[in-house]
CSV table of C-alpha atoms in Angstrom, one decimal:
chain,number,residue,atom,x,y,z
S,1,MET,CA,90.1,116.5,81.8
S,2,MET,CA,91.0,113.3,84.4
S,3,GLU,CA,90.0,110.2,82.2
S,4,GLN,CA,87.5,107.9,84.9
S,5,LEU,CA,87.5,103.9,85.0
S,6,ARG,CA,83.9,102.4,85.2
S,7,HIS,CA,84.2,98.5,84.8
S,8,LEU,CA,87.3,97.6,87.0
S,9,PRO,CA,86.2,94.5,88.6
S,10,ILE,CA,86.9,93.0,92.2
S,11,ALA,CA,89.6,91.3,91.8
S,12,LYS,CA,89.6,87.6,91.6
S,13,SER,CA,92.3,86.5,93.1
S,14,ASN,CA,90.7,88.0,96.6
S,15,ALA,CA,86.5,87.6,95.7
S,16,ASN,CA,87.8,83.7,95.1
S,17,ARG,CA,90.0,83.2,97.9
S,18,LEU,CA,87.3,84.4,99.7
S,19,LEU,CA,84.5,82.1,98.1
S,20,ILE,CA,86.2,79.2,98.9
S,21,MET,CA,86.4,79.3,103.0
S,22,ALA,CA,83.1,80.4,102.8
S,23,TYR,CA,82.6,77.4,101.4
S,24,LEU,CA,84.2,75.1,104.3
S,25,ALA,CA,82.3,77.5,106.8
S,26,GLY,CA,79.0,77.0,104.6
S,27,GLU,CA,78.5,80.2,104.1
S,28,PHE,CA,78.9,79.8,99.5
S,29,PRO,CA,75.0,81.1,99.2
S,30,ARG,CA,75.1,84.2,101.2
S,31,VAL,CA,78.5,85.1,101.0
S,32,ARG,CA,78.6,85.1,97.3
S,33,GLU,CA,74.4,87.3,97.3
S,34,THR,CA,77.4,89.2,99.2
S,35,LEU,CA,79.4,89.6,97.0
S,36,LEU,CA,77.9,90.3,93.5
S,37,LEU,CA,74.8,91.4,93.6
S,38,GLN,CA,75.3,94.5,95.0
S,39,ARG,CA,77.5,95.4,91.7
S,40,ASP,CA,77.3,94.9,87.7
S,41,TRP,CA,77.4,91.3,87.6
S,42,GLU,CA,77.8,92.3,83.3
S,43,ASP,CA,81.2,93.7,85.1
S,44,CYS,CA,82.3,90.2,86.8
S,45,PRO,CA,85.4,88.4,86.1
S,46,ASP,CA,84.7,85.0,84.0
S,47,ASP,CA,87.0,83.5,86.7
S,48,VAL,CA,84.3,84.3,89.6
S,49,ARG,CA,81.6,83.0,87.5
S,50,ILE,CA,83.7,79.6,87.3
S,51,MET,CA,84.4,80.0,90.5
S,52,CYS,CA,80.8,80.6,91.4
S,53,ARG,CA,79.3,77.3,89.3
S,54,VAL,CA,81.1,74.7,90.0
S,55,LEU,CA,80.5,75.1,94.1
S,56,GLN,CA,76.7,75.6,93.2
S,57,GLU,CA,76.9,72.7,91.5
S,58,MET,CA,79.3,71.2,94.5
S,59,GLY,CA,76.8,72.1,96.7
S,60,ALA,CA,74.1,70.5,94.4
S,61,THR,CA,75.2,67.2,94.6
S,62,PHE,CA,75.1,67.6,99.2
S,63,GLY,CA,72.4,64.2,99.9
S,64,ALA,CA,71.7,63.9,96.1
S,65,GLU,CA,71.1,60.0,95.6
S,66,THR,CA,73.9,58.8,93.0
S,67,SER,CA,72.7,57.0,90.5
S,68,THR,CA,73.7,54.0,88.6
S,69,ASP,CA,73.8,56.4,85.3
S,70,THR,CA,76.1,59.2,86.6
S,71,PRO,CA,77.8,58.1,89.4
S,72,PHE,CA,79.9,61.2,89.3
S,73,THR,CA,78.7,65.1,89.2
S,74,LEU,CA,81.5,66.3,86.5
S,75,LEU,CA,82.7,69.6,87.5
S,76,ASP,CA,84.6,71.9,84.2
S,77,VAL,CA,86.6,74.2,85.6
S,78,GLY,CA,86.6,75.7,81.7
S,79,ALA,CA,90.3,77.1,81.7
S,80,ALA,CA,89.8,78.7,85.0
S,81,GLY,CA,93.7,77.7,86.9
S,82,THR,CA,92.9,79.1,90.4
S,83,VAL,CA,88.8,76.9,90.3
S,84,LEU,CA,91.4,74.1,89.7
S,85,ARG,CA,93.4,74.8,92.3
S,86,PHE,CA,92.0,76.0,95.1
S,87,VAL,CA,88.0,73.2,93.8
S,88,THR,CA,90.5,70.2,93.6
S,89,ALA,CA,92.0,70.9,97.4
S,90,LEU,CA,87.7,72.0,98.8
S,91,ALA,CA,86.9,69.3,97.7
S,92,ALA,CA,89.4,66.6,99.1
S,93,VAL,CA,88.3,68.1,102.7
S,94,VAL,CA,84.0,68.7,101.7
S,95,THR,CA,83.3,66.6,99.0
S,96,GLU,CA,79.8,64.0,99.3
S,97,ARG,CA,79.1,62.8,95.8
S,98,PRO,CA,82.3,61.3,94.2
S,99,LEU,CA,83.3,64.4,92.2
S,100,GLN,CA,85.4,64.2,88.2
S,101,ILE,CA,87.2,67.1,87.1
S,102,THR,CA,88.0,68.8,84.0
S,103,GLY,CA,89.0,71.8,82.3
S,104,THR,CA,90.4,73.1,78.2
S,105,THR,CA,93.5,71.3,77.1
S,106,ARG,CA,95.4,74.2,77.6
S,107,LEU,CA,94.7,74.2,81.7
S,108,LYS,CA,95.6,70.3,81.8
S,109,ASN,CA,98.8,70.5,79.8
S,110,ARG,CA,99.3,73.6,83.1
S,111,PRO,CA,101.2,71.2,86.8
S,112,LEU,CA,98.5,69.9,89.7
S,113,ARG,CA,100.7,67.2,89.7
S,114,PRO,CA,102.3,68.3,93.5
S,115,LEU,CA,98.9,68.7,95.2
S,116,LEU,CA,97.4,66.0,94.4
S,117,ASP,CA,100.1,64.1,95.8
S,118,GLU,CA,100.5,66.3,98.5
S,119,LEU,CA,96.1,65.8,99.2
S,120,LYS,CA,96.9,62.0,99.0
S,121,ALA,CA,99.0,62.0,101.6
S,122,LEU,CA,97.0,63.9,103.4
S,123,GLY,CA,93.8,61.3,103.3
S,124,ALA,CA,92.2,62.2,100.3
S,125,ASP,CA,91.3,59.9,98.2
S,126,ILE,CA,91.8,61.2,94.5
S,127,ARG,CA,91.7,58.6,91.4
S,128,GLY,CA,93.5,58.7,88.5
S,129,GLU,CA,95.4,62.5,86.8
S,130,TRP,CA,95.6,65.1,85.0
S,131,LYS,CA,97.1,65.5,81.9
S,132,GLU,CA,95.4,66.4,78.2
S,133,ASP,CA,95.1,62.7,77.2
S,134,ASN,CA,93.2,61.5,80.9
S,135,ALA,CA,89.7,59.2,79.1
S,136,HIS,CA,91.3,56.4,80.9
S,137,ALA,CA,91.9,58.0,83.9
S,138,PRO,CA,90.0,60.9,85.2
S,139,LEU,CA,90.8,62.8,87.8
S,140,THR,CA,88.7,62.2,90.3
S,141,ILE,CA,87.8,63.1,93.8
S,142,TYR,CA,86.5,61.0,96.3
S,143,PRO,CA,83.9,61.4,99.4
S,144,PRO,CA,86.7,61.9,102.3
S,145,SER,CA,86.8,58.4,104.5
S,146,ARG,CA,87.7,60.9,107.6
S,147,PRO,CA,88.9,63.9,107.7
S,148,LEU,CA,92.2,65.5,105.9
S,149,ARG,CA,95.2,64.3,109.0
S,150,GLY,CA,97.1,67.1,109.5
S,151,GLY,CA,101.1,66.9,109.9
S,152,ALA,CA,103.9,68.7,108.2
S,153,LEU,CA,104.0,69.9,104.2
S,154,SER,CA,106.2,67.6,102.6
S,155,SER,CA,109.7,68.7,102.4
S,156,THR,CA,109.7,67.0,98.0
S,157,PHE,CA,107.1,68.6,97.6
S,158,ASP,CA,107.5,71.7,95.0
S,159,ARG,CA,106.5,75.1,96.3
S,160,LYS,CA,106.6,77.7,93.1
S,161,SER,CA,103.1,77.6,92.5
S,162,SER,CA,102.0,79.5,95.5
S,163,GLN,CA,98.0,78.3,94.2
S,164,PHE,CA,99.2,75.0,95.7
S,165,ILE,CA,100.6,76.8,98.9
S,166,SER,CA,97.4,78.8,99.4
S,167,ALA,CA,95.3,76.0,97.8
S,168,LEU,CA,96.3,74.1,101.3
S,169,LEU,CA,96.3,76.8,104.0
S,170,MET,CA,93.0,77.2,103.2
S,171,ILE,CA,91.2,74.0,103.7
S,172,ALA,CA,94.0,73.7,106.2
S,173,PRO,CA,91.1,74.8,109.1
S,174,TYR,CA,89.4,71.5,108.3
S,175,PHE,CA,92.2,69.5,109.0
S,176,SER,CA,91.5,66.7,112.1
S,177,SER,CA,95.2,68.2,113.6
S,178,PRO,CA,97.9,71.2,112.6
S,179,PHE,CA,99.6,71.8,109.3
S,180,THR,CA,102.5,73.5,108.6
S,181,ILE,CA,104.2,75.0,106.5
S,182,PRO,CA,108.2,74.2,107.3
S,183,GLU,CA,110.1,77.1,105.5
S,184,LEU,CA,107.2,78.8,103.9
S,185,PRO,CA,109.0,81.3,101.5
S,186,ARG,CA,108.8,85.1,102.4
S,187,ARG,CA,110.1,86.3,98.3
S,188,GLY,CA,109.8,84.8,95.3
S,189,ASN,CA,107.6,83.5,92.8
S,190,SER,CA,104.4,85.3,93.4
S,191,TYR,CA,104.9,85.0,97.0
S,192,PRO,CA,102.5,88.2,97.6
S,193,TYR,CA,99.5,85.6,97.2
S,194,ILE,CA,100.9,83.7,100.1
S,195,ASP,CA,100.8,87.2,102.0
S,196,LEU,CA,97.4,87.5,101.0
S,197,THR,CA,96.4,83.7,101.4
S,198,LEU,CA,97.4,84.3,105.0
S,199,ALA,CA,95.8,88.0,105.8
S,200,MET,CA,92.1,86.8,104.8
S,201,MET,CA,92.2,83.5,106.2
S,202,ARG,CA,93.4,85.3,109.9
S,203,GLU,CA,90.9,88.3,109.3
S,204,ALA,CA,88.0,85.2,108.2
S,205,GLY,CA,89.4,83.8,112.4
S,206,ALA,CA,91.9,81.4,112.0
S,207,ASP,CA,94.0,80.8,113.8
S,208,TRP,CA,98.0,80.3,112.8
S,209,SER,CA,100.9,81.9,113.1
S,210,TYR,CA,104.8,82.2,112.4
S,211,THR,CA,106.9,79.0,115.0
S,212,GLU,CA,110.2,78.5,114.4
S,213,THR,CA,109.1,75.6,112.7
S,214,GLY,CA,107.3,77.9,109.9
S,215,VAL,CA,103.5,78.4,110.1
S,216,VAL,CA,101.2,76.5,112.1
S,217,VAL,CA,97.6,76.4,111.0
S,218,LYS,CA,95.5,74.7,113.5
S,219,PRO,CA,92.7,73.2,113.8
S,220,GLY,CA,88.7,75.2,114.5
S,221,GLY,CA,87.6,76.8,110.4
S,222,TYR,CA,85.8,80.5,109.8
S,223,SER,CA,84.0,82.4,111.4
S,224,GLY,CA,80.5,83.8,108.4
S,225,ASP,CA,79.7,86.1,110.0
S,226,ARG,CA,83.3,87.7,109.4
S,227,LEU,CA,83.4,86.4,106.5
S,228,LEU,CA,79.7,87.8,105.6
S,229,GLU,CA,82.1,91.3,106.2
S,230,MET,CA,84.5,91.1,104.2
S,231,ALA,CA,82.3,90.4,101.2
S,232,ARG,CA,80.3,93.6,101.6
S,233,ALA,CA,83.9,96.1,101.1
S,234,PRO,CA,85.4,93.6,98.6
S,235,GLU,CA,89.1,94.7,96.9
S,236,MET,CA,88.9,95.9,93.3
S,237,ASP,CA,91.3,94.5,91.0
S,238,TRP,CA,95.3,96.3,90.8
S,239,SER,CA,96.2,93.6,87.3
S,240,ALA,CA,93.7,95.6,85.9
S,241,ALA,CA,94.0,98.6,86.8
S,242,SER,CA,97.8,98.1,85.7
S,243,TYR,CA,95.8,99.4,82.2
S,244,ALA,CA,95.2,102.1,83.0
S,245,PHE,CA,98.6,102.6,84.6
S,246,ALA,CA,100.1,101.7,80.7
S,247,TRP,CA,97.4,103.9,78.9
S,248,SER,CA,98.5,107.1,81.2
S,249,ALA,CA,102.2,106.5,80.2
S,250,VAL,CA,102.1,106.1,77.1
S,251,SER,CA,99.0,109.2,76.2
S,252,ARG,CA,99.8,110.9,79.0
S,253,ARG,CA,96.8,111.7,80.2
S,254,PRO,CA,95.7,111.4,83.7
S,255,VAL,CA,93.4,109.3,85.4
S,256,PHE,CA,91.3,108.2,87.9
S,257,LEU,CA,91.2,105.1,89.3
S,258,PRO,CA,87.7,104.5,92.3
S,259,SER,CA,87.6,101.9,94.8
S,260,LEU,CA,91.3,101.3,95.2
S,261,ARG,CA,92.8,101.4,98.4
S,262,ALA,CA,95.9,102.6,100.0
S,263,SER,CA,95.4,99.3,102.5
S,264,ASP,CA,94.4,96.8,99.5
S,265,ARG,CA,96.8,93.8,100.3
S,266,GLN,CA,97.2,92.6,96.5
S,267,GLY,CA,100.9,91.9,95.4
S,268,ASP,CA,99.7,94.0,91.8
S,269,LYS,CA,100.0,97.0,93.7
S,270,ALA,CA,103.3,96.4,93.5
S,271,ILE,CA,102.7,98.7,89.9
S,272,VAL,CA,102.2,102.4,92.1
S,273,SER,CA,106.4,101.4,91.7
S,274,PHE,CA,107.2,100.0,88.9
S,275,MET,CA,105.5,103.0,86.5
S,276,ARG,CA,107.0,105.0,88.3
S,277,PRO,CA,110.4,105.2,87.0
S,278,LEU,CA,107.8,104.7,83.2
S,279,GLY,CA,106.4,108.8,84.2
S,280,VAL,CA,103.2,107.4,86.3
S,281,GLU,CA,103.1,108.8,89.5
S,282,THR,CA,100.0,108.1,92.1
S,283,GLN,CA,98.0,109.8,94.6
S,284,PHE,CA,95.8,107.5,97.1
S,285,LEU,CA,93.0,110.4,98.0
S,286,GLU,CA,92.1,109.6,101.4
S,287,GLY,CA,88.6,108.6,100.8
S,288,GLY,CA,89.8,105.9,98.7
S,289,GLY,CA,90.2,105.5,94.7
S,290,VAL,CA,93.5,106.7,93.3
S,291,GLU,CA,95.0,110.0,90.6
S,292,LEU,CA,97.5,109.3,87.9
S,293,ILE,CA,99.2,111.8,87.2
S,294,PRO,CA,101.8,111.5,83.8
S,295,THR,CA,104.9,113.1,85.0
S,296,ASP,CA,108.6,113.5,83.0
S,297,VAL,CA,111.1,111.6,83.8
S,298,PRO,CA,114.4,110.5,82.0
S,299,ARG,CA,114.6,107.7,79.6
S,300,LEU,CA,117.2,104.9,81.7
S,301,ALA,CA,120.0,103.4,80.5
S,302,CYS,CA,117.9,100.3,80.2
S,303,TYR,CA,114.9,99.9,83.1
S,304,THR,CA,115.6,96.3,85.4
S,305,PRO,CA,112.4,96.6,87.4
S,306,GLU,CA,112.6,93.9,90.8
S,307,GLY,CA,110.3,91.9,92.4
S,308,LEU,CA,108.7,90.3,89.0
S,309,ASN,CA,108.4,86.3,90.2
S,310,GLU,CA,106.2,87.7,92.6
S,311,VAL,CA,103.4,89.8,90.8
S,312,PRO,CA,103.7,87.6,87.4
S,313,ASP,CA,100.8,89.2,85.8
S,314,LEU,CA,102.2,93.1,85.3
S,315,VAL,CA,105.2,91.9,83.5
S,316,PRO,CA,102.5,91.9,80.1
S,317,THR,CA,101.7,95.3,80.9
S,318,LEU,CA,105.7,96.4,81.3
S,319,VAL,CA,106.9,95.4,78.2
S,320,VAL,CA,104.6,97.4,75.9
S,321,THR,CA,104.6,100.3,78.0
S,322,ALA,CA,108.5,100.5,78.0
S,323,LEU,CA,108.4,99.3,74.2
S,324,MET,CA,105.6,102.1,73.8
S,325,ARG,CA,107.7,104.1,75.7
S,326,ARG,CA,110.8,103.5,73.7
S,327,GLN,CA,112.6,102.4,77.3
S,328,PRO,CA,115.2,99.4,77.4
S,329,PHE,CA,115.3,96.8,79.3
S,330,LEU,CA,116.0,93.7,81.3
S,331,MET,CA,113.1,91.7,83.1
S,332,LYS,CA,114.9,88.9,85.2
S,333,GLY,CA,112.1,86.0,87.5
S,334,VAL,CA,109.9,86.0,84.2
S,335,ALA,CA,109.8,82.3,83.6
S,336,SER,CA,106.7,81.5,85.0
S,337,LEU,CA,105.4,83.5,82.3
S,338,ARG,CA,105.4,80.0,80.2
S,339,LEU,CA,103.2,78.8,82.7
S,340,LYS,CA,99.9,80.8,82.5
S,341,GLU,CA,97.3,80.7,80.2
S,342,SER,CA,99.9,81.2,77.0
S,343,ASP,CA,103.4,81.0,76.7
S,344,ARG,CA,103.0,84.7,77.5
S,345,LEU,CA,107.6,84.9,76.9
S,346,ARG,CA,106.9,83.6,73.8
S,347,GLN,CA,104.0,85.6,72.7
S,348,LEU,CA,105.7,89.3,73.7
S,349,VAL,CA,108.6,87.9,71.6
S,350,GLU,CA,106.5,87.2,68.7
S,351,THR,CA,104.1,89.8,69.3
S,352,ALA,CA,106.4,92.3,69.6
S,353,ALA,CA,108.0,91.4,66.3
S,354,LEU,CA,105.2,92.4,64.9
S,355,PHE,CA,105.9,96.3,66.0
S,356,GLY,CA,109.8,96.2,64.8
S,357,PHE,CA,110.8,95.2,68.4
S,358,ARG,CA,113.7,92.3,68.2
S,359,LEU,CA,113.2,91.2,71.9
S,360,HIS,CA,115.9,88.7,73.3
S,361,GLU,CA,114.7,85.7,75.4
S,362,SER,CA,117.0,83.7,77.5
S,363,ASP,CA,115.1,80.7,80.1
S,364,ASP,CA,114.5,83.8,83.3
S,365,ALA,CA,114.3,86.5,81.7
S,366,LEU,CA,113.3,89.2,78.4
S,367,ALA,CA,114.8,92.3,77.6
S,368,TRP,CA,115.3,95.4,75.2
S,369,ASP,CA,117.9,96.9,73.6
S,370,GLY,CA,116.8,99.9,72.2
S,371,THR,CA,117.3,99.3,68.7
S,372,PHE,CA,113.9,99.0,66.6
S,373,SER,CA,112.1,99.0,62.4
S,374,PRO,CA,109.1,101.1,61.4
S,375,VAL,CA,106.6,99.7,60.4
S,376,GLU,CA,104.6,101.2,57.8
S,377,ALA,CA,101.9,102.8,58.6
S,378,GLN,CA,98.9,101.2,56.6
S,379,ARG,CA,100.1,97.3,58.0
S,380,THR,CA,97.7,95.8,59.8
S,381,ILE,CA,99.7,95.2,62.7
S,382,LEU,CA,97.2,91.6,64.3
S,383,VAL,CA,98.0,90.5,67.4
S,384,ASP,CA,97.9,86.3,68.5
S,385,THR,CA,95.6,86.6,71.2
S,386,VAL,CA,95.7,82.8,72.4
S,387,GLU,CA,92.9,82.5,74.1
S,388,ASP,CA,94.7,84.4,76.9
S,389,HIS,CA,93.6,88.0,78.7
S,390,ARG,CA,96.8,89.7,79.0
S,391,MET,CA,97.3,89.7,76.3
S,392,ALA,CA,94.8,91.4,74.3
S,393,MET,CA,95.1,94.1,77.8
S,394,ALA,CA,98.7,95.2,77.6
S,395,TRP,CA,99.0,95.2,73.4
S,396,SER,CA,96.0,97.2,73.8
S,397,ILE,CA,98.4,99.6,74.8
S,398,ALA,CA,100.2,99.7,72.0
S,399,SER,CA,96.8,101.0,69.1
S,400,LEU,CA,97.6,104.1,71.2
S,401,LEU,CA,100.8,104.7,68.7
S,402,TYR,CA,99.3,102.0,66.6
S,403,PRO,CA,96.2,102.8,65.0
S,404,GLN,CA,96.7,99.7,62.7
S,405,VAL,CA,96.7,96.9,66.0
S,406,GLN,CA,93.4,94.1,65.5
S,407,TYR,CA,92.5,90.9,67.6
S,408,THR,CA,92.8,87.5,67.0
S,409,ASP,CA,89.5,87.2,69.4
S,410,ALA,CA,88.8,91.4,71.7
S,411,SER,CA,86.9,89.0,73.2
S,412,VAL,CA,88.4,87.1,75.9
S,413,VAL,CA,89.3,90.3,78.8
S,414,SER,CA,86.2,89.0,79.8
S,415,LYS,CA,88.1,86.7,81.9
S,416,SER,CA,89.6,89.1,84.6
S,417,TYR,CA,87.8,93.0,82.9
S,418,PRO,CA,85.0,92.0,81.5
S,419,GLY,CA,84.8,96.1,81.1
S,420,PHE,CA,87.9,96.5,79.4
S,421,TRP,CA,86.2,97.3,76.0
S,422,ARG,CA,83.4,100.0,77.7
S,423,GLU,CA,86.1,101.9,79.9
S,424,PRO,CA,85.7,105.5,78.6
S,425,ILE,CA,90.3,105.6,77.4
S,426,PHE,CA,89.9,102.1,76.6
S,427,ALA,CA,86.1,101.8,73.8
S,428,ALA,CA,88.2,104.8,71.9
S,429,LEU,CA,90.6,102.3,70.8
S,430,PRO,CA,90.3,98.6,67.6
S,431,HIS,CA,89.3,96.1,68.6
C-alpha cells in the first residue's frame, strides 16, 4: 500500500514573494484571500501567517493619524528571517508612517546590515541598527520623501544572501529609474531562490532583462490580475516534501505526494536527484503529483552531492538519511547553515553524536567516514530542537530505527510544516 501526504503546505518561499508583490501592487487583501482561504488555514506555515499579519498591520497604518504617544508602528516578525528582509525592503518603498521592526534574539543576531546599507544608498530613510542590544537605537524605517532612485547595486554589496538580492529585486519595479545588479551570480549560495524571484516577477508583469551590464529591472510595477492568477495555483513546498523522501529511503516504502508538479520552480526540487543515490526514484504523474519508489542501490564509497550551497535547507535531511542508511558522505558548500534558525552544522554534529555517529566538521564541509558506536536500545535520545523546525523534522527520520528518540520541543515544525505530525507516515513516530 502506498502512503500519502495529506497536509503538505504551500511553499512559503513562493507565498511570501507573492504577498510582497501583491502589497506593492495594491492587491494584498485579494491575493491573500485567494491564496489562503481555499485551503486549510491549520496547515499554513507560521512564516506565511506572520507575513500576512505584518502586512495587514502595515496596511492598517495607512491614513492613520500619528499619535504623540505612539509615533511608530511596531512590527514584530518573530523568528521569520524571510519576513524581516522582505518587509524591510518593502517598507522602505511604501510605508506612510514610521515603522519599527523587532524579532527574536536569534533573529537579531542574523545579518541584515548589507540590505540596510543598500536601501539607504538607494534613498531609503532608515535609522538605527539591527542587533540584539539595540534598545537605544532601534531599527526604524521612515516614509520615503521621494521614490527610491534606482541605479546600480553597490560594488561592495554582500551577495551571499539570496534573500537580500530578492528583496531588492522585488521592490525595483517601483523605483524612479531602472535598477541594475551587475554580475548577478548564476550559481552559488541559494541561487535558485534568486531565479525563483525573477521568474515570479516576470509572471507578475515586471519588466526585467539580462544585459551586458547585468540584470536590469525597469520601473513599471506588477499586474494585479496576474498576481491573482498566481495565487489560484500556488506551488506546494518541496522543502517539506524532502522529509517524505527521507522516510521512503529509510523505511523502503513508497509514498505519494499530491499537488507537486514537474513544472515547480523551487530550488529544493533538487531533492529528486539528491535522493536517487540514497535509494529513492521519483515518478512525476501526468495529472500532477509525485510517486516515490524505493530502489535497491549499492552503498557508495562516499556520497558527495554537489551544489548544496544552492539548496542549504536540504542538508539536514540528506545528513540524517545518509546516517540511517549507513552511507558515508562528504557534503561541501554548507557554511551558510551556521546562519540559519540555529547553527545547523554544530547541531547536526552534536545530535549525531547522541546516536553514536561522529561527524567531522570544517568551515564549509561536513563528513562521516562510516564508523559508529551502537547506542543502548533503551537509552532515551533527546534531540534538542533549538527552536529550529528543520532539526525536529530531519531527526524524526532517525526514529524509524531509534524509537527512543524524544524532542525538547516537537512543535517547532509549525514554522514551515504545521501538519507534519498529523501526516500518516510521521504521526506514528515518537514525538
